[in-house]
Coordinates of C-alpha atoms and ligand atoms in Angstrom, one line a residue:
M625 CA 83.8 -7.2 -68.2
C626 CA 87.3 -6.6 -66.7
G627 CA 87.8 -4.8 -63.4
I628 CA 89.5 -1.5 -62.8
V629 CA 90.6 0.2 -59.6
G630 CA 92.4 3.4 -58.7
Y631 CA 93.9 4.9 -55.5
I632 CA 95.3 8.3 -54.6
G633 CA 96.2 9.0 -51.0
S634 CA 99.0 8.8 -48.6
Q635 CA 99.3 5.0 -48.1
P636 CA 101.3 2.7 -50.3
S637 CA 99.0 2.2 -53.3
A638 CA 100.0 -1.3 -54.4
P639 CA 98.5 -3.3 -51.5
I640 CA 95.2 -1.3 -51.8
L641 CA 95.1 -1.8 -55.6
L642 CA 95.8 -5.5 -55.3
D643 CA 93.1 -5.9 -52.6
G644 CA 90.6 -4.1 -54.8
L645 CA 91.6 -6.4 -57.8
R646 CA 91.1 -9.5 -55.6
R647 CA 87.6 -8.3 -54.9
L648 CA 87.0 -7.6 -58.6
E649 CA 88.7 -10.8 -59.9
Y650 CA 85.2 -12.3 -60.6
R651 CA 84.9 -9.8 -63.4
G652 CA 87.8 -11.3 -65.3
Y653 CA 90.9 -13.3 -64.6
D654 CA 93.0 -13.7 -67.8
S655 CA 95.7 -11.3 -66.7
A656 CA 96.2 -8.4 -64.3
G657 CA 98.4 -5.4 -63.9
L658 CA 99.2 -2.2 -61.9
A659 CA 100.7 1.2 -62.8
V660 CA 102.0 3.3 -59.9
Q661 CA 103.5 6.8 -59.8
V662 CA 106.9 6.0 -58.2
P663 CA 108.4 9.2 -56.7
G664 CA 111.4 10.3 -58.7
A665 CA 111.0 7.5 -61.3
G666 CA 107.8 8.3 -63.1
I667 CA 105.1 5.7 -63.8
E668 CA 106.2 2.0 -63.4
I669 CA 104.0 -0.9 -64.4
R670 CA 103.9 -4.6 -63.5
R671 CA 101.7 -7.1 -65.4
A672 CA 101.3 -10.8 -65.4
V673 CA 99.2 -13.4 -67.3
G674 CA 96.8 -15.5 -65.4
K675 CA 95.3 -15.1 -62.0
L676 CA 96.1 -12.3 -59.6
R677 CA 98.6 -14.4 -57.7
N678 CA 101.0 -14.2 -60.6
L679 CA 100.9 -10.4 -60.4
E680 CA 101.4 -10.7 -56.7
S681 CA 104.6 -12.8 -57.3
A682 CA 105.8 -10.2 -59.8
L683 CA 105.3 -7.5 -57.3
R684 CA 107.2 -9.5 -54.6
E685 CA 110.1 -9.7 -57.0
R686 CA 109.9 -6.1 -58.1
P687 CA 107.8 -4.0 -55.6
L688 CA 106.1 -0.8 -56.6
D689 CA 106.3 2.1 -54.2
G690 CA 104.1 5.1 -54.4
S691 CA 100.7 6.3 -53.2
V692 CA 99.0 7.0 -56.6
G693 CA 98.1 4.1 -58.9
I694 CA 95.7 2.2 -61.0
G695 CA 95.0 -1.5 -61.5
H696 CA 93.2 -3.9 -63.8
T697 CA 92.0 -7.5 -64.0
R698 CA 91.2 -8.6 -67.6
W699 CA 88.7 -10.7 -69.4
A700 CA 90.1 -10.8 -72.9
T701 CA 88.1 -9.3 -75.8
H702 CA 90.6 -7.9 -78.2
G703 CA 93.9 -9.8 -78.2
R704 CA 94.6 -13.1 -76.4
P705 CA 95.6 -13.2 -72.8
S706 CA 99.3 -12.3 -72.8
E707 CA 101.6 -9.9 -70.9
V708 CA 101.8 -7.5 -73.7
N709 CA 98.0 -7.4 -74.0
A710 CA 97.5 -7.0 -70.2
H711 CA 96.6 -3.6 -68.8
P712 CA 97.8 -0.9 -67.9
H713 CA 98.8 0.2 -71.4
V714 CA 101.3 2.9 -71.7
A715 CA 101.9 5.6 -74.4
G716 CA 104.6 8.2 -73.6
P717 CA 103.8 9.7 -70.2
I718 CA 100.3 8.1 -70.1
A719 CA 99.2 4.8 -68.4
L720 CA 95.6 3.7 -68.7
V721 CA 93.3 0.9 -67.6
H722 CA 90.0 0.2 -69.4
N723 CA 86.9 -1.9 -69.1
G724 CA 84.7 -2.1 -72.2
I725 CA 85.1 -2.3 -75.9
I726 CA 86.1 0.4 -78.4
E727 CA 84.1 -0.4 -81.5
N728 CA 86.0 1.9 -83.9
H729 CA 89.3 0.4 -83.0
L730 CA 90.3 -0.7 -86.5
E731 CA 89.9 2.8 -87.9
L732 CA 91.7 4.3 -84.8
R733 CA 94.6 1.9 -85.2
R734 CA 95.0 2.8 -88.9
R735 CA 95.0 6.5 -88.0
L736 CA 97.4 6.2 -85.1
E737 CA 99.8 4.1 -87.1
G738 CA 99.6 6.6 -89.9
R739 CA 100.7 9.3 -87.3
G740 CA 103.7 7.2 -86.4
C741 CA 102.5 5.7 -83.1
A742 CA 104.2 2.4 -82.2
I743 CA 101.4 0.2 -81.0
A744 CA 102.7 -2.8 -79.0
S745 CA 99.6 -4.8 -78.2
D746 CA 96.5 -6.2 -80.1
T747 CA 94.1 -4.4 -77.7
D748 CA 91.7 -1.6 -78.4
T749 CA 92.7 -0.1 -75.0
E750 CA 96.2 0.8 -76.0
L751 CA 94.8 3.0 -78.8
V752 CA 93.1 5.2 -76.2
A753 CA 96.4 5.7 -74.4
H754 CA 97.9 6.9 -77.6
L755 CA 95.0 9.2 -78.4
I756 CA 95.4 10.8 -74.9
Q757 CA 99.2 11.0 -75.4
L758 CA 98.8 12.9 -78.7
E759 CA 96.5 15.4 -76.9
V760 CA 99.0 15.8 -74.1
A761 CA 101.8 16.4 -76.6
Q762 CA 99.8 19.4 -77.8
G763 CA 100.2 20.9 -74.3
K764 CA 96.7 20.0 -72.9
S765 CA 96.1 19.1 -69.3
L766 CA 95.4 15.4 -68.6
E767 CA 91.7 16.2 -68.0
D768 CA 91.4 18.0 -71.3
A769 CA 93.4 15.4 -73.1
V770 CA 91.1 12.7 -71.9
R771 CA 88.1 14.7 -73.0
G772 CA 89.7 15.2 -76.4
A773 CA 90.4 11.5 -76.8
L774 CA 87.0 10.4 -75.7
A775 CA 85.4 12.5 -78.4
E776 CA 87.0 10.1 -80.9
L777 CA 85.8 6.9 -79.3
Q778 CA 82.7 4.8 -80.2
G779 CA 81.8 2.0 -77.9
A780 CA 81.9 1.3 -74.2
Y781 CA 84.5 2.3 -71.7
A782 CA 85.3 3.0 -68.1
I783 CA 88.9 4.2 -67.9
A784 CA 91.4 5.4 -65.3
V785 CA 94.4 7.4 -66.5
L786 CA 97.7 8.5 -65.0
S787 CA 100.1 11.0 -66.4
E788 CA 103.7 11.4 -65.4
K789 CA 103.2 15.1 -66.0
E790 CA 100.5 15.3 -63.4
P791 CA 101.4 12.8 -60.7
E792 CA 98.9 14.2 -58.2
R793 CA 95.7 13.1 -59.9
I794 CA 93.9 10.3 -61.6
V795 CA 91.4 11.1 -64.4
V796 CA 88.5 8.7 -64.9
A797 CA 85.6 8.6 -67.3
K798 CA 82.8 6.3 -68.3
H799 CA 80.3 5.4 -71.0
S800 CA 78.3 2.2 -70.8
S801 CA 80.7 0.5 -68.4
P802 CA 80.3 0.8 -64.7
L803 CA 82.5 3.1 -62.6
V804 CA 82.1 4.2 -59.0
V805 CA 84.3 6.7 -57.1
G806 CA 84.9 6.5 -53.4
L807 CA 85.7 9.3 -51.0
G808 CA 87.9 8.7 -48.0
E809 CA 89.8 10.9 -45.4
G810 CA 92.6 12.4 -47.5
E811 CA 92.3 9.7 -50.1
S812 CA 90.1 9.0 -53.2
F813 CA 89.3 5.8 -55.0
C814 CA 87.7 4.4 -58.1
A815 CA 86.6 0.9 -59.1
S816 CA 84.3 -1.0 -61.4
D817 CA 82.2 -2.2 -58.6
I818 CA 81.3 -1.5 -55.0
P819 CA 83.0 -4.5 -53.2
A820 CA 86.5 -3.3 -54.3
L821 CA 86.1 -0.2 -52.1
L822 CA 84.1 -1.5 -49.1
P823 CA 87.1 -2.0 -46.8
Y824 CA 88.2 1.6 -47.4
T825 CA 85.1 3.7 -47.7
R826 CA 81.3 3.4 -47.9
D827 CA 80.8 6.9 -49.4
M828 CA 80.5 6.4 -53.1
I829 CA 79.4 8.3 -56.2
F830 CA 78.2 6.4 -59.2
L831 CA 79.4 8.1 -62.4
E832 CA 76.9 8.5 -65.2
D833 CA 77.6 7.9 -68.9
G834 CA 79.5 10.8 -70.4
E835 CA 81.1 12.0 -67.2
V836 CA 84.7 12.6 -66.3
A837 CA 86.0 12.8 -62.8
V838 CA 89.3 14.1 -61.5
L839 CA 90.5 12.3 -58.4
E840 CA 92.8 14.1 -56.0
R841 CA 93.7 13.3 -52.4
D842 CA 91.2 15.6 -50.8
R843 CA 88.6 16.1 -53.5
I844 CA 86.8 14.6 -56.4
R845 CA 85.6 16.9 -59.2
I846 CA 83.0 15.6 -61.7
S847 CA 82.0 17.1 -65.0
K848 CA 80.3 16.3 -68.2
L849 CA 82.2 15.7 -71.4
D850 CA 81.6 19.3 -72.4
G851 CA 83.1 20.5 -69.2
T852 CA 79.9 21.4 -67.4
A853 CA 80.4 20.8 -63.6
V854 CA 78.3 18.1 -62.0
E855 CA 77.3 18.2 -58.3
R856 CA 76.3 14.8 -56.9
A857 CA 76.3 13.9 -53.2
P858 CA 77.9 10.6 -52.3
R859 CA 75.6 7.6 -51.3
R860 CA 76.4 5.7 -48.2
I861 CA 76.5 2.0 -49.0
D862 CA 75.4 -0.3 -46.2
W863 CA 77.1 -3.5 -47.5
S864 CA 79.8 -4.4 -45.0
P865 CA 83.3 -5.5 -46.1
V866 CA 82.7 -8.9 -44.4
M867 CA 79.9 -9.6 -46.8
A868 CA 82.5 -9.8 -49.6
E869 CA 84.7 -12.3 -47.7
K870 CA 84.6 -16.1 -47.8
A871 CA 84.0 -16.3 -44.0
G872 CA 85.6 -19.7 -43.6
Y873 CA 83.9 -21.4 -46.6
K874 CA 86.0 -23.1 -49.2
H875 CA 84.4 -21.0 -52.0
F876 CA 82.3 -17.9 -52.4
M877 CA 79.7 -20.0 -54.1
L878 CA 79.2 -22.3 -51.1
K879 CA 79.1 -19.3 -48.8
E880 CA 76.5 -17.6 -51.0
I881 CA 74.4 -20.8 -51.2
F882 CA 74.3 -21.0 -47.4
E883 CA 73.7 -17.2 -47.1
Q884 CA 70.4 -17.5 -48.9
P885 CA 68.2 -17.6 -45.8
R886 CA 69.8 -14.3 -44.6
A887 CA 69.7 -12.8 -48.1
M888 CA 66.0 -13.7 -48.3
E889 CA 65.3 -12.2 -44.9
D890 CA 66.9 -8.9 -46.1
T891 CA 65.0 -9.0 -49.3
L892 CA 61.6 -9.6 -47.7
R893 CA 62.2 -7.1 -44.9
G894 CA 59.6 -4.3 -44.8
R895 CA 57.8 -5.7 -47.8
L896 CA 55.4 -8.2 -46.4
D897 CA 52.2 -6.6 -45.1
R898 CA 50.9 -9.5 -43.0
E899 CA 48.1 -7.5 -41.5
A900 CA 46.7 -6.4 -44.8
R901 CA 47.6 -9.7 -46.5
D902 CA 49.4 -7.7 -49.2
I903 CA 52.8 -6.5 -50.3
H904 CA 54.0 -3.0 -49.3
G905 CA 54.3 -1.4 -52.7
H906 CA 56.2 1.7 -51.9
E907 CA 59.6 0.2 -52.9
I908 CA 58.2 -1.0 -56.2
G909 CA 58.0 2.6 -57.3
L910 CA 54.8 2.1 -59.4
S911 CA 51.4 3.6 -58.6
D912 CA 48.2 1.7 -58.1
D913 CA 47.0 3.3 -61.3
D914 CA 50.1 1.9 -63.1
A915 CA 49.1 -1.5 -61.8
R916 CA 45.5 -1.3 -63.0
T917 CA 46.3 0.1 -66.4
V918 CA 49.2 -2.1 -67.5
R919 CA 48.3 -3.9 -70.7
R920 CA 51.1 -6.4 -70.9
V921 CA 54.3 -7.3 -69.0
V922 CA 57.5 -8.0 -70.9
L923 CA 60.3 -9.6 -68.8
L924 CA 63.8 -9.1 -70.2
A925 CA 66.9 -10.8 -68.8
C926 CA 69.9 -13.1 -69.6
G927 CA 71.3 -16.3 -68.1
T928 CA 70.2 -17.1 -64.6
S929 CA 68.2 -13.9 -64.4
H930 CA 66.3 -15.1 -67.4
H931 CA 65.3 -18.3 -65.6
A932 CA 64.1 -16.1 -62.7
A933 CA 62.2 -14.0 -65.2
M934 CA 60.5 -17.1 -66.6
T935 CA 58.8 -17.7 -63.3
G936 CA 57.4 -14.2 -63.6
R937 CA 55.3 -15.3 -66.6
Y938 CA 53.6 -18.0 -64.5
H939 CA 53.1 -15.8 -61.5
I940 CA 51.9 -12.6 -63.3
E941 CA 49.5 -14.5 -65.5
A942 CA 48.2 -16.7 -62.7
L943 CA 47.9 -14.1 -60.0
A944 CA 47.3 -10.8 -61.9
R945 CA 45.9 -12.0 -65.1
V946 CA 48.1 -9.8 -67.2
P947 CA 49.4 -11.2 -70.5
T948 CA 53.1 -11.7 -70.0
V949 CA 56.0 -12.6 -72.2
V950 CA 59.6 -13.4 -71.3
E951 CA 62.4 -12.5 -73.7
L952 CA 66.1 -13.2 -73.7
A953 CA 67.4 -9.6 -73.7
S954 CA 70.1 -10.6 -76.2
E955 CA 67.4 -11.8 -78.7
F956 CA 65.0 -8.9 -78.0
R957 CA 67.5 -6.1 -78.6
G958 CA 67.8 -4.9 -82.2
R959 CA 64.8 -7.0 -83.3
D960 CA 62.4 -4.1 -83.4
G961 CA 59.8 -6.2 -81.5
V962 CA 56.4 -4.9 -80.8
V963 CA 56.5 -3.1 -77.5
G964 CA 55.4 0.4 -76.4
E965 CA 52.9 2.4 -74.4
G966 CA 50.8 0.3 -71.9
D967 CA 53.6 -2.3 -71.7
L968 CA 55.5 -2.7 -68.5
V969 CA 59.0 -4.0 -69.1
I970 CA 60.7 -5.7 -66.2
A971 CA 64.5 -5.9 -66.6
V972 CA 65.9 -8.5 -64.3
S973 CA 69.7 -8.3 -63.7
Q974 CA 71.8 -9.1 -60.7
S975 CA 74.6 -6.8 -61.7
G976 CA 72.3 -4.2 -63.3
E977 CA 75.1 -3.8 -65.9
T978 CA 74.5 -6.7 -68.4
L979 CA 74.8 -5.0 -71.7
D980 CA 72.2 -6.9 -73.6
T981 CA 69.6 -6.3 -70.8
L982 CA 70.5 -2.7 -70.6
V983 CA 70.2 -2.1 -74.3
A984 CA 67.0 -4.1 -74.6
A985 CA 65.4 -2.1 -71.8
K986 CA 66.5 1.2 -73.3
E987 CA 65.0 0.2 -76.7
A988 CA 61.7 -0.6 -75.0
K989 CA 61.7 2.6 -73.0
A990 CA 62.4 4.6 -76.2
K991 CA 59.3 3.1 -77.7
G992 CA 57.1 4.2 -74.8
A993 CA 57.2 1.2 -72.4
K994 CA 57.6 1.8 -68.7
V995 CA 60.6 0.0 -67.3
L996 CA 60.9 -1.5 -63.8
A997 CA 64.3 -2.9 -62.8
I998 CA 64.8 -5.8 -60.5
A999 CA 68.5 -5.6 -59.7
N1000 CA 70.9 -6.3 -56.9
V1001 CA 73.7 -3.7 -57.3
I1002 CA 72.5 -0.4 -56.1
G1003 CA 72.9 2.5 -58.4
S1004 CA 74.0 0.3 -61.4
A1005 CA 73.1 1.2 -65.0
I1006 CA 69.8 -0.6 -65.4
P1007 CA 68.2 0.8 -62.3
R1008 CA 69.5 4.2 -63.3
M1009 CA 67.8 4.2 -66.7
S1010 CA 64.5 2.6 -65.3
D1011 CA 61.4 4.4 -64.3
A1012 CA 61.2 2.3 -61.1
V1013 CA 63.5 -0.1 -59.2
F1014 CA 62.6 -3.0 -56.9
Y1015 CA 66.0 -4.0 -55.5
T1016 CA 66.9 -7.5 -54.2
H1017 CA 69.0 -7.2 -51.1
A1018 CA 71.2 -10.2 -51.4
G1019 CA 74.4 -8.3 -50.7
P1020 CA 77.5 -8.6 -52.9
E1021 CA 77.6 -11.9 -55.0
I1022 CA 81.2 -12.8 -55.8
G1023 CA 80.9 -16.4 -57.2
V1024 CA 80.4 -16.2 -60.9
A1025 CA 77.6 -18.7 -60.7
S1026 CA 74.6 -16.8 -59.4
T1027 CA 72.8 -18.4 -56.4
K1028 CA 71.5 -16.1 -53.7
C1029 CA 70.7 -13.4 -56.3
F1030 CA 68.6 -15.9 -58.2
T1031 CA 66.5 -16.9 -55.2
T1032 CA 66.0 -13.2 -54.2
Q1033 CA 65.0 -12.4 -57.7
L1034 CA 62.4 -15.2 -57.5
A1035 CA 61.1 -13.6 -54.3
N1036 CA 60.9 -10.1 -55.8
I1037 CA 59.1 -11.3 -58.9
L1038 CA 56.6 -13.2 -56.7
M1039 CA 56.1 -10.2 -54.5
F1040 CA 55.5 -8.1 -57.5
A1041 CA 52.9 -10.5 -58.9
I1042 CA 51.1 -10.5 -55.6
W1043 CA 51.1 -6.7 -55.4
L1044 CA 49.8 -6.5 -59.0
G1045 CA 47.1 -9.1 -58.4
R1046 CA 45.8 -7.3 -55.3
R1047 CA 45.6 -4.0 -57.2
R1048 CA 43.8 -5.6 -60.1
D1049 CA 41.4 -7.5 -57.9
T1050 CA 42.4 -10.8 -59.5
L1051 CA 43.9 -12.2 -56.3
S1052 CA 41.9 -12.7 -53.2
A1053 CA 43.1 -11.4 -49.8
D1054 CA 42.9 -15.0 -48.6
R1055 CA 45.2 -16.4 -51.3
A1056 CA 47.5 -13.4 -51.0
G1057 CA 47.6 -13.8 -47.2
A1058 CA 48.6 -17.4 -47.5
L1059 CA 51.4 -16.5 -49.9
V1060 CA 52.6 -13.7 -47.6
E1061 CA 52.6 -16.0 -44.6
A1062 CA 54.6 -18.6 -46.5
L1063 CA 57.1 -15.9 -47.7
A1064 CA 57.5 -14.8 -44.1
R1065 CA 58.5 -18.4 -43.1
L1066 CA 60.7 -18.8 -46.2
P1067 CA 64.1 -18.0 -44.7
H1068 CA 63.6 -20.7 -42.1
T1069 CA 62.3 -23.2 -44.7
M1070 CA 65.3 -22.5 -46.9
Q1071 CA 67.6 -23.0 -44.0
D1072 CA 65.9 -26.4 -43.3
V1073 CA 66.3 -27.5 -46.9
L1074 CA 70.0 -26.5 -47.0
T1075 CA 71.0 -28.2 -43.8
G1076 CA 68.7 -31.2 -44.4
T1077 CA 69.9 -32.0 -48.0
R1078 CA 73.5 -31.0 -48.0
Q1079 CA 75.0 -34.4 -47.1
L1080 CA 72.7 -36.4 -49.3
V1081 CA 73.4 -34.1 -52.3
A1082 CA 77.2 -34.2 -51.7
N1083 CA 77.0 -38.1 -51.7
L1084 CA 75.0 -38.0 -54.9
A1085 CA 77.5 -35.7 -56.5
R1086 CA 80.3 -38.0 -55.5
R1087 CA 78.4 -41.0 -57.1
Y1088 CA 77.7 -39.2 -60.4
V1089 CA 80.8 -37.1 -60.7
D1090 CA 81.9 -38.9 -63.8
A1091 CA 78.5 -38.7 -65.6
R1092 CA 79.1 -37.1 -69.0
D1093 CA 75.6 -35.8 -69.5
V1094 CA 72.9 -34.9 -67.0
L1095 CA 69.2 -34.1 -67.8
Y1096 CA 67.0 -31.9 -65.6
L1097 CA 63.2 -32.2 -66.1
G1098 CA 60.4 -29.9 -64.7
R1099 CA 56.9 -28.7 -65.6
G1100 CA 55.3 -25.3 -64.9
L1101 CA 57.3 -23.4 -62.3
S1102 CA 59.8 -26.3 -62.2
F1103 CA 60.7 -25.8 -65.8
P1104 CA 62.8 -22.7 -65.2
I1105 CA 64.4 -24.5 -62.2
A1106 CA 65.3 -27.4 -64.5
L1107 CA 67.0 -24.9 -66.8
E1108 CA 68.7 -23.2 -63.9
G1109 CA 70.0 -26.5 -62.4
A1110 CA 71.5 -27.5 -65.8
L1111 CA 73.1 -24.0 -66.2
K1112 CA 74.7 -24.2 -62.8
L1113 CA 76.2 -27.6 -63.5
K1114 CA 77.5 -26.6 -67.0
E1115 CA 79.1 -23.4 -65.9
I1116 CA 81.1 -24.6 -62.9
S1117 CA 81.7 -28.3 -63.6
Y1118 CA 81.9 -28.2 -67.4
V1119 CA 79.6 -31.3 -67.5
H1120 CA 77.1 -31.3 -70.4
A1121 CA 73.6 -30.7 -68.9
E1122 CA 70.3 -29.9 -70.3
G1123 CA 67.0 -28.7 -68.8
Y1124 CA 63.8 -29.7 -70.5
A1125 CA 60.1 -29.0 -70.0
A1126 CA 59.2 -32.6 -68.8
G1127 CA 56.3 -32.8 -71.3
E1128 CA 58.7 -32.2 -74.2
M1129 CA 60.8 -35.2 -73.5
K1130 CA 58.6 -37.5 -75.6
H1131 CA 59.0 -35.1 -78.6
G1132 CA 62.7 -36.0 -79.0
P1133 CA 65.0 -35.6 -76.0
I1134 CA 63.9 -38.9 -74.5
A1135 CA 66.2 -40.6 -77.1
L1136 CA 69.2 -39.3 -75.0
I1137 CA 68.3 -41.4 -72.0
D1138 CA 70.1 -44.6 -71.1
S1139 CA 71.5 -46.2 -68.0
H1140 CA 74.5 -43.8 -67.9
V1141 CA 72.5 -40.6 -67.8
P1142 CA 71.4 -39.3 -64.4
V1143 CA 68.0 -37.6 -64.8
I1144 CA 67.1 -35.0 -62.1
C1145 CA 63.3 -34.8 -62.0
L1146 CA 61.5 -31.9 -60.2
V1147 CA 58.2 -33.4 -59.0
P1148 CA 56.9 -31.2 -56.2
R1149 CA 53.2 -31.7 -55.3
D1150 CA 51.8 -28.9 -57.5
S1151 CA 49.2 -28.7 -60.1
H1152 CA 51.4 -30.6 -62.6
Y1153 CA 52.2 -33.4 -60.2
D1154 CA 50.5 -36.3 -61.8
R1155 CA 51.9 -35.6 -65.3
S1156 CA 55.4 -34.9 -63.8
L1157 CA 55.2 -38.3 -62.1
S1158 CA 54.4 -40.0 -65.4
N1159 CA 57.4 -38.3 -67.0
L1160 CA 59.6 -39.5 -64.2
Q1161 CA 58.3 -43.1 -64.8
E1162 CA 59.0 -42.7 -68.5
A1163 CA 62.6 -41.8 -67.8
K1164 CA 62.9 -44.7 -65.3
A1165 CA 61.5 -47.1 -67.9
R1166 CA 64.4 -46.2 -70.2
E1167 CA 66.9 -47.2 -67.4
A1168 CA 67.8 -43.6 -66.4
R1169 CA 69.3 -43.1 -63.0
V1170 CA 66.5 -41.0 -61.5
I1171 CA 67.1 -38.4 -58.8
S1172 CA 63.9 -36.8 -57.7
V1173 CA 63.3 -33.5 -55.9
A1174 CA 59.9 -34.0 -54.4
T1175 CA 57.6 -32.9 -51.5
E1176 CA 58.4 -34.5 -48.1
G1177 CA 56.7 -37.8 -47.7
D1178 CA 56.0 -38.5 -51.4
E1179 CA 56.0 -42.3 -51.4
A1180 CA 55.1 -42.5 -55.1
A1181 CA 58.1 -40.4 -56.1
R1182 CA 60.3 -42.5 -53.8
T1183 CA 59.1 -45.8 -55.4
F1184 CA 60.0 -44.6 -59.0
S1185 CA 63.3 -42.9 -58.1
D1186 CA 66.8 -44.2 -57.4
D1187 CA 67.2 -41.3 -55.0
L1188 CA 64.9 -38.8 -53.4
I1189 CA 65.6 -35.3 -52.2
E1190 CA 62.7 -34.1 -50.1
V1191 CA 61.7 -30.4 -49.6
P1192 CA 58.9 -29.2 -47.3
D1193 CA 55.3 -28.7 -48.6
V1194 CA 54.8 -25.0 -49.4
P1195 CA 52.3 -23.2 -51.7
E1196 CA 53.0 -24.0 -55.3
E1197 CA 54.3 -20.5 -56.0
L1198 CA 57.1 -20.9 -53.6
T1199 CA 58.4 -24.4 -54.7
P1200 CA 61.1 -23.0 -57.0
L1201 CA 62.6 -21.2 -54.0
L1202 CA 63.2 -24.6 -52.4
T1203 CA 63.7 -27.0 -55.2
V1204 CA 66.6 -25.0 -56.7
L1205 CA 68.6 -25.3 -53.5
P1206 CA 69.7 -28.9 -53.8
L1207 CA 70.4 -28.3 -57.5
Q1208 CA 72.8 -25.5 -56.6
L1209 CA 74.5 -27.8 -54.0
Y1210 CA 74.7 -30.6 -56.6
A1211 CA 76.5 -28.4 -59.1
Y1212 CA 78.8 -27.1 -56.4
Y1213 CA 79.8 -30.5 -55.2
V1214 CA 80.3 -32.0 -58.6
A1215 CA 82.6 -29.1 -59.5
D1216 CA 84.4 -29.3 -56.2
Y1217 CA 85.0 -33.1 -56.6
K1218 CA 86.3 -32.4 -60.1
G1219 CA 88.6 -29.7 -58.8
T1220 CA 87.4 -27.0 -61.2
D1221 CA 87.8 -23.3 -60.3
V1222 CA 84.3 -23.0 -58.8
D1223 CA 84.3 -19.2 -58.2
Q1224 CA 86.0 -18.3 -61.4
P1225 CA 85.1 -20.9 -64.0
R1226 CA 86.9 -20.9 -67.3
N1227 CA 85.8 -18.4 -70.0
L1228 CA 83.2 -16.7 -67.8
A1229 CA 82.9 -13.4 -66.1
K1230 CA 80.4 -12.3 -63.5
T1231 CA 79.2 -9.2 -65.3
V1232 CA 78.8 -9.4 -69.1
T1233 CA 79.2 -5.9 -70.5
V1234 CA 80.2 -7.1 -74.0
E1235 CA 78.1 -8.0 -77.0
Ligands
M6R2525 O1 74.0 -9.6 -63.8 P1 72.9 -10.3 -64.6 O2 71.9 -11.0 -63.7 O3 72.3 -9.5 -65.6 O4 73.7 -11.5 -65.4 C1 73.1 -12.3 -66.3 C2 73.9 -13.5 -66.6 O5 75.1 -13.1 -67.1 C3 74.2 -14.3 -65.3 O6 73.0 -14.7 -64.7 C4 75.0 -15.6 -65.7 O7 74.2 -16.5 -66.5 C5 75.5 -16.3 -64.4 N1 76.8 -16.7 -64.6 C6 74.7 -17.5 -64.0 O8 75.2 -18.1 -62.9

């Protein structure tokens, strides 16, 4: 986690670095800091605990002038959030920011202390600054000193380093943590993620593991750890800076919820073959032969992406008749599970950087499985290590709670299942055609649900804002949506919420129900409808406050519910794409009424690149 940013050019660096950090703050927000080469004064740093605004105040009191600098926003791993643990860390002429975890930090600390280094913080990062400083003290250039220090590190890092001895460059390097460099006119940049650089340049290069880059005003030189030069052309990123702004919404999350029709349109564009009643497969990157020979599908993901992956099991088994399992990447990795040739692993990840998903996918690939990534961030680590990539095109997602990336993942997974089913002759052209047509209408249908349910959901959130526990129930494709609704509420409003497979209630959880517990029942008219309605009635009979999400005009659901949220009638496969929308809004409004920090909830970070 953590966000790093760097700038070298002719403009004052501090405002650019702060702006970049503001766009990266979703990666961590325990503390923040800048280091700037101040002409005639060497490197100066400013650091502050808490949100970026504290650093901004510190800079107003004591500004930093200079056109070369690095910055950091922290999500604490080693050492509590405090000014001394905040980055940048300094050792002699060196200042350094770091995202990642150095695993051999205990041994390094012992060694450095033995060599007389005075280590001020509890962090693993400061040790790297000392290692570089020791190399520089032997007369090495900054670039060579960084290489020397990196050879001693185990773990994950993206670093940006300044040296007072070489004020005209920034040296950056990465292993297992993301780092992108940006090329401007007479200026160069680096950052953990694309949005930080969007207002300044769209020409970016994604560094690979084991690469070092030297940033100067008018050039960027990339090489491998052993010094071999790397030639890589920049990619032009077509995300606009406005996509990473709040655009008048109170929170990024609310903006991203309402952006879903647009995000869906972008994700579906060019992929629906309405004439052939099929999905255009060229972007999936697998051959028809791959589709026909796949023996089993294994979906790997974490958090919200895992809930999206769960729908893949229903779709792929139902439409393509391929045995499918879904695994939490964090449980799969290191387990030595049975996976190998003939298996298609689908790694689902918004950021494309989640460490557990990345490691799990790499393990499966090493055992002979083919890996398909479903990711949103172009050029991120999981797509890069995969055999094929099917991107969602949701644009940058800034709110920590994933919304538009979830629904676009659902769409990609469904499109993949249709594509697979057509190639395996398990899905008729008629059925595929009906799904393709419903997908083509989806952006409008989503817009109708968002505008049609917003006020009702806001009222319900107001009514139940003080509920201490909330249950979410669903069957079939609605089960992952129940889990997702509960996760959204937990992570931004800190209310205890649980999602259950509705049929499991009678095996225990029904004991939790009483008149104080709102129960949100997902009862769309699908193949589970009758049994879902029975579960709803069982909850009502135990005096629960029942809020149902049901198909428009469902009088039975209305009769048994205290409140009814209606969504349009669509083919069963598309219901999750609609029923999740009011659940996202519900979580948002409860959190907003409670006054929590919706976009940056406590203890969380957007991209989880730690164990
Ligand atoms: O970037 P990823 O999709 O791999 O992230 C996985 C989870 O960390 C993520 O979905 C997390 O659960 C979100 N905060 C959910 O809103």
